[in-house]
CSV table of C-alpha atoms in Angstrom, one decimal:
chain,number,residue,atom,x,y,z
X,1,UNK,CA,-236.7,-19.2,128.5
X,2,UNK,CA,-235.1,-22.2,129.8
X,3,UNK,CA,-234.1,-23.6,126.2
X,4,UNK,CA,-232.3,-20.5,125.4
X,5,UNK,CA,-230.3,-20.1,128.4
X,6,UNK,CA,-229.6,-23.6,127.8
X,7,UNK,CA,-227.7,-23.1,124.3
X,8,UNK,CA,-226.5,-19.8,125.9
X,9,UNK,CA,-224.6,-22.4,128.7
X,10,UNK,CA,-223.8,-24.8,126.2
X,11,UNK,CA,-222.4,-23.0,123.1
X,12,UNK,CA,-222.0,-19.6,124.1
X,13,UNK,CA,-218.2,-18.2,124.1
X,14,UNK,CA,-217.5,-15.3,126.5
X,15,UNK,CA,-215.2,-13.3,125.4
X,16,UNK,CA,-213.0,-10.0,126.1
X,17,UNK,CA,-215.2,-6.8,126.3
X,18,UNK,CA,-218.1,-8.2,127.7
X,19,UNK,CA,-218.9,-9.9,124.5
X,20,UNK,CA,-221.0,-13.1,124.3
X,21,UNK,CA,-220.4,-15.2,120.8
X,22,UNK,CA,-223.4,-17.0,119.7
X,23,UNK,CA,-223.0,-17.6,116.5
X,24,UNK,CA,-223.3,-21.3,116.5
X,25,UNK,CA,-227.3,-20.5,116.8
X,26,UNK,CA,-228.0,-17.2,116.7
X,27,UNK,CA,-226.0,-15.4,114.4
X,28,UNK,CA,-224.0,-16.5,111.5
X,29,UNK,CA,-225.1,-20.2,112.2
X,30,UNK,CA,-228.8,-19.9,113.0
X,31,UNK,CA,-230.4,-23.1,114.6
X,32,UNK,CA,-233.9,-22.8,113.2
X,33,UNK,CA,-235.7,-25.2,115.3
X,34,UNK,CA,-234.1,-23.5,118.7
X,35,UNK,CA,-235.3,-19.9,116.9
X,36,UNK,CA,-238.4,-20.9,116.1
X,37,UNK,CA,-239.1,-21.9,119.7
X,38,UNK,CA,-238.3,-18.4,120.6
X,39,UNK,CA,-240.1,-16.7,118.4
X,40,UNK,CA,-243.2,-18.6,119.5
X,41,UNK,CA,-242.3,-17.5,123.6
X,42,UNK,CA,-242.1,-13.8,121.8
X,43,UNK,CA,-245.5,-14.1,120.8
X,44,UNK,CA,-246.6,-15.5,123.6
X,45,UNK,CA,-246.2,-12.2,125.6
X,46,UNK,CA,-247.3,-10.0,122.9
X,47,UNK,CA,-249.9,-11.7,121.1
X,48,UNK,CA,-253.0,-9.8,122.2
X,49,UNK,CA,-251.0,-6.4,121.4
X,50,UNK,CA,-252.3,-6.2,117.7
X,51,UNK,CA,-248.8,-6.5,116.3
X,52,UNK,CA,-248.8,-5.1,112.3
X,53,UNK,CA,-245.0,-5.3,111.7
X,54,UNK,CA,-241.5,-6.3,113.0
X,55,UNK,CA,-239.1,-4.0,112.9
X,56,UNK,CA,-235.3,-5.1,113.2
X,57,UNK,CA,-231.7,-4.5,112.2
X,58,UNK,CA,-229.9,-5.9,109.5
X,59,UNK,CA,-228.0,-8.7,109.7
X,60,UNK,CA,-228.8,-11.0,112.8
X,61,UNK,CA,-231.9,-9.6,113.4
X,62,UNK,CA,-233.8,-10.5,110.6
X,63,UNK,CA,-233.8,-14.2,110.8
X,64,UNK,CA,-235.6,-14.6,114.4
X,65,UNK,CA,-237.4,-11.6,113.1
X,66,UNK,CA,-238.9,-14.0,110.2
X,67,UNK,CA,-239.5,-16.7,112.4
X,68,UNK,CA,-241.5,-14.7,114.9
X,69,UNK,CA,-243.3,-13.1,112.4
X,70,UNK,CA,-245.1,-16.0,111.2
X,71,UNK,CA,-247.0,-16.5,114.6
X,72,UNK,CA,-248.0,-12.8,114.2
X,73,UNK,CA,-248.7,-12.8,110.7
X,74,UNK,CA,-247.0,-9.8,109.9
X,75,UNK,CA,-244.6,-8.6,107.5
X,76,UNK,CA,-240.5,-7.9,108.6
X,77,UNK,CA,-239.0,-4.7,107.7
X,78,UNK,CA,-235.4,-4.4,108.5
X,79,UNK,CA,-233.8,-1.1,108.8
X,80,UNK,CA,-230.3,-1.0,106.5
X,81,UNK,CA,-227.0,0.5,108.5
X,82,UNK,CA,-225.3,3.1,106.1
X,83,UNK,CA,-221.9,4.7,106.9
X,84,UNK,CA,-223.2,8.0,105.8
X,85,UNK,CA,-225.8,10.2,107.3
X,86,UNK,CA,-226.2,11.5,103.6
X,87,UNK,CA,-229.3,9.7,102.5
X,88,UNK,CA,-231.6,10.5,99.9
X,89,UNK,CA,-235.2,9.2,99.5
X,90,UNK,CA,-238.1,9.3,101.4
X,91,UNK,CA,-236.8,7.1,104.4
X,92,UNK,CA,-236.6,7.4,108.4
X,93,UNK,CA,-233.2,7.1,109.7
X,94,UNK,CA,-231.5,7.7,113.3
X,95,UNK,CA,-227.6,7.0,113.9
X,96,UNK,CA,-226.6,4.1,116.3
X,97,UNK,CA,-223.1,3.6,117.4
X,98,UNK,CA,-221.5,-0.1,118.2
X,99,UNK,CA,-219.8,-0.6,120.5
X,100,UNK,CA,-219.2,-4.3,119.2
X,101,UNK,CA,-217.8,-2.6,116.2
X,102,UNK,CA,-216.6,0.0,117.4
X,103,UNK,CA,-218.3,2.3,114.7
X,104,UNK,CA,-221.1,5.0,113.8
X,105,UNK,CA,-224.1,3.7,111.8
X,106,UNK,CA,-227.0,5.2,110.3
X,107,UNK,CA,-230.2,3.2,110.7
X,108,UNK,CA,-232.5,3.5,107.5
X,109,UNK,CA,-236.0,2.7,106.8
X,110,UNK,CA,-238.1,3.5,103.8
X,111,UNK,CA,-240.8,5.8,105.0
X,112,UNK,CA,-243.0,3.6,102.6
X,113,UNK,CA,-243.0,0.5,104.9
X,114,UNK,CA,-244.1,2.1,108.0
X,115,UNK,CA,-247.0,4.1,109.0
X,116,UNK,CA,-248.8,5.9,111.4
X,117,UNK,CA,-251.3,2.8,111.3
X,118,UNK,CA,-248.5,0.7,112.2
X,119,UNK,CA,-248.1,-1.2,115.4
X,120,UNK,CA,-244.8,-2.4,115.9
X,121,UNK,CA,-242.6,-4.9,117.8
X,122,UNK,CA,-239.2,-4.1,117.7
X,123,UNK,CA,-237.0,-7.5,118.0
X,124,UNK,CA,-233.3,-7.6,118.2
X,125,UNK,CA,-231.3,-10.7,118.6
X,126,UNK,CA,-228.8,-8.5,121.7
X,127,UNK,CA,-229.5,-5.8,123.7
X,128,UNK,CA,-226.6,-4.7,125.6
X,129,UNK,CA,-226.1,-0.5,126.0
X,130,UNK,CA,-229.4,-0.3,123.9
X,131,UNK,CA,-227.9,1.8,121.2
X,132,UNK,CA,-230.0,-0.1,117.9
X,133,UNK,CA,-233.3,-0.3,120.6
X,134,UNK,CA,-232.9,3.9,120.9
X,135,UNK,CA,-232.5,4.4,117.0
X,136,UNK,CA,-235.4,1.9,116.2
X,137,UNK,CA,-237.9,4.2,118.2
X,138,UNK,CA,-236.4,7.1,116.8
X,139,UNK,CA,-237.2,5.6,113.5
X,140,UNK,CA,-241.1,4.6,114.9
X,141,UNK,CA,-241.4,8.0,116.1
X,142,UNK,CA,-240.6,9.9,113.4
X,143,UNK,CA,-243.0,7.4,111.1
X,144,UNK,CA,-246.0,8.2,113.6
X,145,UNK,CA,-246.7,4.5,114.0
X,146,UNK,CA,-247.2,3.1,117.5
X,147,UNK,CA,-244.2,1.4,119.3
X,148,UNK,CA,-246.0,-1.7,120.8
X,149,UNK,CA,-242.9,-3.2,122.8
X,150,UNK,CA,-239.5,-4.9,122.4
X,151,UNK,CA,-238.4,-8.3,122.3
X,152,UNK,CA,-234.7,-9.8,122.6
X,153,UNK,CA,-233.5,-12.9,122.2
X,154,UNK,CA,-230.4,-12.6,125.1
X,155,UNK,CA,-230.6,-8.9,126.9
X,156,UNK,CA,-227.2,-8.4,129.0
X,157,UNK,CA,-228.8,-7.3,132.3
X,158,UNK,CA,-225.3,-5.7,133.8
X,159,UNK,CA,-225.2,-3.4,131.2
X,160,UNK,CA,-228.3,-1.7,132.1
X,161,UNK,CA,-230.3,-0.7,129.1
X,162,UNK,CA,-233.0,-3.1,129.5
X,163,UNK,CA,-233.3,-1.8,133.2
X,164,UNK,CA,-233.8,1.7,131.7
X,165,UNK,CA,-236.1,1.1,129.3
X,166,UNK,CA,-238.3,-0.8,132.0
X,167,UNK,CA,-238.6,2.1,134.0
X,168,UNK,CA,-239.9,4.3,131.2
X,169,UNK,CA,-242.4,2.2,131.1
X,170,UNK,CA,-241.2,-0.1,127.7
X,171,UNK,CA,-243.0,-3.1,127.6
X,172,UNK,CA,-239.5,-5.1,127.2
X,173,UNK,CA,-239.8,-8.8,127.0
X,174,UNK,CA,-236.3,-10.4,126.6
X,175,UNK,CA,-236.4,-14.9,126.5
X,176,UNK,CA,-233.1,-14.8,128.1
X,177,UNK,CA,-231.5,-12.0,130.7
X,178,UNK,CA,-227.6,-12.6,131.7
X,179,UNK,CA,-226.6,-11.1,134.8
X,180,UNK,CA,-223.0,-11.7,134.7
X,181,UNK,CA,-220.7,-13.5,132.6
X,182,UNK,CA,-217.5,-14.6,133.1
X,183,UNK,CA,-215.2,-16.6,130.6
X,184,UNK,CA,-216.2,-20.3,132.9
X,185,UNK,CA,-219.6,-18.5,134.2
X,186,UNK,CA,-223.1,-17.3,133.0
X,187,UNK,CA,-225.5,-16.0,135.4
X,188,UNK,CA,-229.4,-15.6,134.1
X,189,UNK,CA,-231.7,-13.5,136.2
X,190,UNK,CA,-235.0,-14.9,136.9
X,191,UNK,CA,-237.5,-12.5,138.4
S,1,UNK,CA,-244.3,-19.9,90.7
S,2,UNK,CA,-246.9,-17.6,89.5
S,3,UNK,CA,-246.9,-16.2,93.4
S,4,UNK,CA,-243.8,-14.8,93.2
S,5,UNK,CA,-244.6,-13.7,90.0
S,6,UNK,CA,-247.3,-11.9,90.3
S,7,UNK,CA,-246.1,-9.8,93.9
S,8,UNK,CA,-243.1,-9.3,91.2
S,9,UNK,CA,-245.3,-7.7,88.5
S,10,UNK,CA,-247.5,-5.8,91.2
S,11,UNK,CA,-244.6,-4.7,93.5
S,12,UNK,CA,-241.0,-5.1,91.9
S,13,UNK,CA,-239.7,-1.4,90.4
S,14,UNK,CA,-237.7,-1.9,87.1
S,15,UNK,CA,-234.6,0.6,87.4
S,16,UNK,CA,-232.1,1.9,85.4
S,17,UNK,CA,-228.7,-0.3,85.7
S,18,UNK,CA,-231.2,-4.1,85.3
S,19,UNK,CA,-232.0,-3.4,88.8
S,20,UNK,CA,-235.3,-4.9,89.9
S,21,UNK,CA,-236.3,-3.2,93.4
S,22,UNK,CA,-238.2,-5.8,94.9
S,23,UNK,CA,-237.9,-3.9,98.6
S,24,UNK,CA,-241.6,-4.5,99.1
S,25,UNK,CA,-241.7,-7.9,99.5
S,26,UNK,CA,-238.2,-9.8,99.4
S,27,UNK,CA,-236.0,-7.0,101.1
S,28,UNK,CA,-235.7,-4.2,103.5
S,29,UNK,CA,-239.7,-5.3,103.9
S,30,UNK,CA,-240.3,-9.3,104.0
S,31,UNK,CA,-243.5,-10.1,103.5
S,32,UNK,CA,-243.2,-13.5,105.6
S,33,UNK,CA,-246.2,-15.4,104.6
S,34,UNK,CA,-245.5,-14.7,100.5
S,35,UNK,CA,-242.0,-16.0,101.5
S,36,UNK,CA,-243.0,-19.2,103.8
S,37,UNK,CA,-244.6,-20.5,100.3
S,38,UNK,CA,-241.5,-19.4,98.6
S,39,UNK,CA,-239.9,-21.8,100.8
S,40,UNK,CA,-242.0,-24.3,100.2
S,41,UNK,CA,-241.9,-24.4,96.9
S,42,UNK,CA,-237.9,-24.7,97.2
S,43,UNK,CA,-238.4,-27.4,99.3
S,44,UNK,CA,-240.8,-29.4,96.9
S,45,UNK,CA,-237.4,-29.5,94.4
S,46,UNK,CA,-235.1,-30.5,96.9
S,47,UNK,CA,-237.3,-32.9,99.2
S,48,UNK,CA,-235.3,-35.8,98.7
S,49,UNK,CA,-231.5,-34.4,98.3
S,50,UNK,CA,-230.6,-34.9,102.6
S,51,UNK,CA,-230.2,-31.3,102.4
S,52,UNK,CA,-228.2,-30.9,105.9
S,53,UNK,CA,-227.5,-27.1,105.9
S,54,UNK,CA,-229.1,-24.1,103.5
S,55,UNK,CA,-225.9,-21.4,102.6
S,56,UNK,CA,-227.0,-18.1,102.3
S,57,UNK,CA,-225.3,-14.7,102.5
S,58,UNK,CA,-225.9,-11.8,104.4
S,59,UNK,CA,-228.6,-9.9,104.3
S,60,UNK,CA,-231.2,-9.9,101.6
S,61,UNK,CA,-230.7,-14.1,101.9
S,62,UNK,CA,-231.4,-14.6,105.7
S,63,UNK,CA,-235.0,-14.3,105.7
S,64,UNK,CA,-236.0,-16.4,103.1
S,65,UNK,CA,-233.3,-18.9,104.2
S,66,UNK,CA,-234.7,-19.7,107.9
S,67,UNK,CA,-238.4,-19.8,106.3
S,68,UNK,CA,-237.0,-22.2,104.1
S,69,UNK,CA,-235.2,-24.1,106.5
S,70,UNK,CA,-237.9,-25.2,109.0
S,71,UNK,CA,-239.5,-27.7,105.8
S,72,UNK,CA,-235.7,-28.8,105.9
S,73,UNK,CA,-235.7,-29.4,109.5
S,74,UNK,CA,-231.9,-27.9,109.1
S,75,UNK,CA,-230.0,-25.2,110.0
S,76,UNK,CA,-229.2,-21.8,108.4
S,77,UNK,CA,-225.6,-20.6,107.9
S,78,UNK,CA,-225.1,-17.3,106.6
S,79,UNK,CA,-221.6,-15.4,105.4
S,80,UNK,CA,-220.9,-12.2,106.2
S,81,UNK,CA,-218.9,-9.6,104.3
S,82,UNK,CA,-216.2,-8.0,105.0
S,83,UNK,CA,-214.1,-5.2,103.0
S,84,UNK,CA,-211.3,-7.3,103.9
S,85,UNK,CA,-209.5,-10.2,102.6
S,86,UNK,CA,-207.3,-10.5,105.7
S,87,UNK,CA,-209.5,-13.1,108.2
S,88,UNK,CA,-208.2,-14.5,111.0
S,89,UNK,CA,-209.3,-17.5,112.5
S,90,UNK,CA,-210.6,-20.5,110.8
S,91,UNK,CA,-212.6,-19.4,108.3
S,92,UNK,CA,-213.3,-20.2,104.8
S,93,UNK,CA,-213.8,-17.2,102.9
S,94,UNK,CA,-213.7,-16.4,98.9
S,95,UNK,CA,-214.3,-13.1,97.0
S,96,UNK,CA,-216.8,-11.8,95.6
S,97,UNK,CA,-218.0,-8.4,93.7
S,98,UNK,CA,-220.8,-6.7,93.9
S,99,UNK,CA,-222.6,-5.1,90.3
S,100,UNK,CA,-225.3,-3.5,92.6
S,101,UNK,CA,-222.7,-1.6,94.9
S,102,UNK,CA,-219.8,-1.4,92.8
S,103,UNK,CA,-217.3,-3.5,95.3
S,104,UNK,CA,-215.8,-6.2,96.2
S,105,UNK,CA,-216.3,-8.3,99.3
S,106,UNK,CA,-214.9,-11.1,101.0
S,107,UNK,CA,-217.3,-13.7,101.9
S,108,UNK,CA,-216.4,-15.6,105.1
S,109,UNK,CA,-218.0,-18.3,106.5
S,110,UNK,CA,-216.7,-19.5,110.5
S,111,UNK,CA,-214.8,-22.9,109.3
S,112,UNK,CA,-216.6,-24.8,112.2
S,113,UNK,CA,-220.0,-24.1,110.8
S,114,UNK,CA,-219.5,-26.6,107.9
S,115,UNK,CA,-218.1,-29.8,107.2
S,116,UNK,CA,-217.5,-32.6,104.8
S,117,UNK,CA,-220.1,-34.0,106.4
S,118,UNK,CA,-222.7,-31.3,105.0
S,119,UNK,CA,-225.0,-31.6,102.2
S,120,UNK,CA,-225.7,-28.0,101.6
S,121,UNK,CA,-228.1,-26.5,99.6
S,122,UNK,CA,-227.2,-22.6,98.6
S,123,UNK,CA,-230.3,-19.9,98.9
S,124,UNK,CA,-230.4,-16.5,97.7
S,125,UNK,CA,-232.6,-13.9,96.8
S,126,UNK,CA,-231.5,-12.8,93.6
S,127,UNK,CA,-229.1,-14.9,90.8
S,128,UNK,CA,-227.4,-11.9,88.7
S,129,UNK,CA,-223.9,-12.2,87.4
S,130,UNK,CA,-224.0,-14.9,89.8
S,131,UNK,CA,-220.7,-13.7,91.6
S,132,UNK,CA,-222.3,-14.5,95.1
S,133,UNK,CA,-223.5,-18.2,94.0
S,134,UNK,CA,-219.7,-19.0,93.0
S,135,UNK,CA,-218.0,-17.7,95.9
S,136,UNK,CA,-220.3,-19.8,98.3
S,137,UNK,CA,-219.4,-22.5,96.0
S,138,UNK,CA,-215.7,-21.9,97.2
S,139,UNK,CA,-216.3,-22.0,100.2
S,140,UNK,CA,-218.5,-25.5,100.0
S,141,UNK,CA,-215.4,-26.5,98.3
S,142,UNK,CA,-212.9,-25.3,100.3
S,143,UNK,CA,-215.1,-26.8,103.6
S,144,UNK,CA,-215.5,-30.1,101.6
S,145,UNK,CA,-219.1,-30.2,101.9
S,146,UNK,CA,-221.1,-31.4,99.0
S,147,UNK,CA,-223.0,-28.8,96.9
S,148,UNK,CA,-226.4,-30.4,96.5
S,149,UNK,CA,-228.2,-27.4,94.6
S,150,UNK,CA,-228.9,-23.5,94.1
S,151,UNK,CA,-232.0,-22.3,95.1
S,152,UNK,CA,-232.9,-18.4,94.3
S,153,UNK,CA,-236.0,-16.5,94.3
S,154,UNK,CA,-235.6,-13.9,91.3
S,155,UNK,CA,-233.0,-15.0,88.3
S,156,UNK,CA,-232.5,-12.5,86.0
S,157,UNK,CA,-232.3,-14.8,83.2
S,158,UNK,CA,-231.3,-11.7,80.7
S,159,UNK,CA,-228.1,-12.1,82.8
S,160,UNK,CA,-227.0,-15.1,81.9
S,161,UNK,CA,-225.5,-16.8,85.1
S,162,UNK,CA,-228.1,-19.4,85.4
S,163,UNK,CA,-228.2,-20.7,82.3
S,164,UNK,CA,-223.9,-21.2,82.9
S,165,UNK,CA,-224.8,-23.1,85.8
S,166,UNK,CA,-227.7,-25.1,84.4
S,167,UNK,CA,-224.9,-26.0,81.6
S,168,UNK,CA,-222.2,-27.3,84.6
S,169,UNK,CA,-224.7,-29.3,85.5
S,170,UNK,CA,-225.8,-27.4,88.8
S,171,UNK,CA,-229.2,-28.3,90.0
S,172,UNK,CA,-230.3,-25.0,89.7
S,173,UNK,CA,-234.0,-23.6,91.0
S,174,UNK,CA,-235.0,-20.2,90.6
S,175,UNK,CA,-238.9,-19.6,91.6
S,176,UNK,CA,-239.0,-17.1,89.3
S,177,UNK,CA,-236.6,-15.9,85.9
S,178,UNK,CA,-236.8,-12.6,84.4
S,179,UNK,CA,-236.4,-13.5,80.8
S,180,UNK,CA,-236.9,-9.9,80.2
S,181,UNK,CA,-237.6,-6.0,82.2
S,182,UNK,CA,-238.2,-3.1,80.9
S,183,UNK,CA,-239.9,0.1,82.8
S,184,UNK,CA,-243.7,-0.9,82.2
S,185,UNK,CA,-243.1,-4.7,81.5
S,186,UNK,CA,-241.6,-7.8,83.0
S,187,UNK,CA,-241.7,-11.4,81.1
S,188,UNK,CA,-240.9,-14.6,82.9
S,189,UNK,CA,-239.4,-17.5,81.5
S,190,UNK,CA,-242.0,-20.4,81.4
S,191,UNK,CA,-240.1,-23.9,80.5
């Protein structure tokens, strides 16, 4: 998605560690408009998938998440990262490490909001070594609801996750794919 | 707004503590369309106020924030949390304790994502003790934006924070005050 890779070009910061700063619009600073745009190119590719819920990460998932949802009129659920595997409830959780952070989470859902009725778009604002991608369809399995696809806002091609998930057969869609990034240079792929 | 109210009444868990679960609909699971009126009823108050940029805080506030945002036309900046107080960078950032978790967090907001410039309208999803609501006030000061109003979706008007602000002279609107919440029974403040 051209306007994407646009603010990617313009207001993107590369930075050590193969990390790519957005937060001027896509995290911390949200540019609404720009988001909304995406969300609509999200539901372009997936909107004859019947689509029943979004299912994200907190934090900067959960406001494209919103924003796409509305062209899918679905609900959002959000799982919740805890530090502790030691969770009580009735909930669905999988452990995801971050390599941003540096740091083990747990990924937690309350079984109520998902179902075996449930088809569900998984939408994540990065996908880099696909760590929160694995955990989310850990959590979908284990709820017996159907895993419809994935949708990313920016997907870090050179770090190969997307590429995997691709070959088992994922229906990935990501807006924008970088293929290399260097502290003067993005790259996007275009198939 | 008798909406709000009534998913409140029909979906909101009273627990022990003056904790009102309202997971269902306003957290961990957003029901989008419920909250795109919420929005709009927040943006029928503050039509006319220029707002430039809605504050929120992570999580529980994106969602709501960005639905709210596109009847703005503005953007949404959130502040993260952070155990602690020592930011780098150039960031405004203001303290703030939490009676749900028991802890204290520093708010921090990236110093470049508001300016004096900024008429800023602060969003969140619940007003309690209203310790979140005066450390985004910091930082509005500290940024030298101009506070144009609170916006929240649940007050607990038992609580008492709201009414403090009303008397400051804060242009204060909550969707919907819980005057009162017991197990089997919630009552909302009608003015």
């Amino acid at each position: 998605m051209r306007l994407l890779e646009k603010a990617i070009k313009e207001k993107g910061v590369v930075l050590p560690d193969n990390i790519l700063k957005v937060g001027a619009f896509l995290n911390n600073q949200l540019d609404v408009a720009l988001l909304k745009k995406v969300g609509k190119d999200i539901y372009k590719h997936f909107s004859d998938c019947g689509v029943t819920k979004i299912l994200t990460v907190e934090s900067s998932g959960i406001g494209l998440s919103c924003l796409t949802a509305q062209f899918f009129n679905c609900n959002v659920v959000f799982a919740k990262k805890s530090k502790t595997s030691n969770v009580s409830g009735e909930v669905y959780s999988a452990d995801c490490f971050s390599y941003t952070h540096k740091n083990n989470n747990t990924l937690i859902v309350p079984a109520e909001f998902l179902s075996e009725n449930d088809r569900v778009l998984i939408l994540d604002d990065f996908l880099a070594h696909g760590e929160a991608v694995s955990a989310l369809r850990k959590i979908i399995s284990l709820s017996g609801a159907t895993l419809v696809g994935v949708a990313i806002a920016i997907e870090k091609g050179f770090q190969g996750a997307g590429d995997k998930l691709r070959a088992e057969g994922v229906d990935l869609y990501s807006c924008a794919v970088v293929d290399k990034m260097t502290e003067n240079k993005i790259t996007f792929r275009h198939i």
